[in-house]
Short mmCIF file of C-alpha atoms in Angstrom, two decimals:
data_model
loop_
_atom_site.label_atom_id
_atom_site.label_comp_id
_atom_site.label_asym_id
_atom_site.label_seq_id
_atom_site.Cartn_x
_atom_site.Cartn_y
_atom_site.Cartn_z
CA MET A 16 -0.03 0.04 -0.04
CA ARG A 17 1.38 3.42 -0.99
CA ASP A 18 1.83 6.08 1.62
CA LYS A 19 -0.52 8.99 1.01
CA THR A 20 1.77 11.67 2.25
CA GLN A 21 3.56 13.88 -0.14
CA ALA A 22 7.34 14.21 -0.01
CA ASN A 23 7.06 17.97 0.77
CA SER A 24 4.41 17.74 3.40
CA LEU A 25 5.50 18.85 6.94
CA GLU A 26 4.67 16.61 9.90
CA ALA A 27 4.08 17.84 13.38
CA GLY A 28 7.50 18.99 14.86
CA ASP A 29 9.32 19.28 11.43
CA ARG A 30 9.35 23.23 11.61
CA LEU A 31 10.73 22.94 15.15
CA ILE A 32 13.48 20.44 14.03
CA ARG A 33 14.47 22.71 11.10
CA ALA A 34 14.62 25.84 13.18
CA GLY A 35 16.56 23.99 15.82
CA ALA A 36 19.08 22.92 13.28
CA ILE A 37 19.51 26.46 11.96
CA VAL A 38 19.88 27.91 15.48
CA PHE A 39 22.45 25.16 16.39
CA PHE A 40 24.65 25.92 13.37
CA ILE A 41 24.47 29.73 13.98
CA GLY A 42 25.60 28.82 17.64
CA ALA A 43 28.27 26.59 16.41
CA LEU A 44 29.53 29.27 14.04
CA ALA A 45 29.59 31.77 16.80
CA THR A 46 31.55 29.23 19.08
CA LEU A 47 34.25 28.92 16.35
CA VAL A 48 34.55 32.70 15.85
CA THR A 49 34.72 33.13 19.64
CA VAL A 50 37.32 30.46 20.24
CA ALA A 51 39.62 31.37 17.35
CA PRO A 52 41.16 34.49 18.81
CA LEU A 53 41.85 32.62 22.07
CA LEU A 54 43.87 29.95 20.11
CA LEU A 55 45.58 32.44 17.82
CA GLY A 56 46.70 34.66 20.68
CA THR A 57 44.96 37.77 19.48
CA ASN A 58 42.45 39.94 21.39
CA PRO A 59 39.32 37.94 22.39
CA PHE A 60 35.77 39.02 21.15
CA PRO A 61 33.34 40.93 23.43
CA THR A 62 31.35 39.01 25.98
CA TYR A 63 28.10 39.00 24.00
CA MET A 64 29.92 36.61 21.51
CA PHE A 65 30.10 34.05 24.22
CA GLY A 66 26.33 34.58 24.71
CA LEU A 67 25.70 33.81 21.02
CA SER A 68 27.71 30.62 21.54
CA MET A 69 24.78 29.51 23.82
CA LEU A 70 22.62 29.33 20.81
CA MET A 71 23.93 25.83 20.28
CA GLY A 72 22.09 24.68 23.40
CA VAL A 73 18.96 26.56 22.45
CA GLY A 74 19.06 24.93 18.99
CA PHE A 75 19.43 21.53 20.36
CA LEU A 76 16.52 21.99 22.71
CA LEU A 77 14.35 23.36 19.92
CA ALA A 78 15.23 20.18 17.75
CA ALA A 79 14.60 17.86 20.72
CA ALA A 80 11.13 19.51 21.32
CA GLY A 81 10.31 18.90 17.60
CA VAL A 82 11.36 15.32 17.78
CA PHE A 83 9.27 14.78 21.09
CA ARG A 84 6.25 16.55 19.29
CA SER A 85 6.64 14.40 16.23
CA ALA A 86 6.70 11.21 18.35
CA ALA A 87 3.64 12.33 20.39
CA GLU A 88 1.76 12.79 17.07
CA GLY A 89 2.93 9.40 15.82
CA ARG A 90 1.51 7.81 19.03
CA ARG A 91 -1.75 9.70 18.64
CA ARG A 92 -2.12 8.48 15.13
CA ALA A 93 -1.37 4.83 16.13
CA ARG A 94 -3.83 5.07 18.95
CA ALA A 95 -6.57 6.50 16.72
CA ALA A 96 -5.89 3.77 14.04
CA ARG A 97 -6.38 1.01 16.66
CA THR A 98 -9.89 2.25 17.77
#
């Protein structure tokens, strides 16, 4: 039996996962930029750059929330299919 969902349709939580990945990679880039002067022996960046590095954790949490939301939706669908 063919799956009736289209390849470009978004499931529950997909937007959170995508947004989390984008925020995570922005935080990873900020971390690399922040650490580079410390390794090269130049003047470090201002303190707010260290705050931008925290976006890695925020992005991870967003993506994890999307995964949990997607799993919950899958459980709801399975439960509805049984009854």
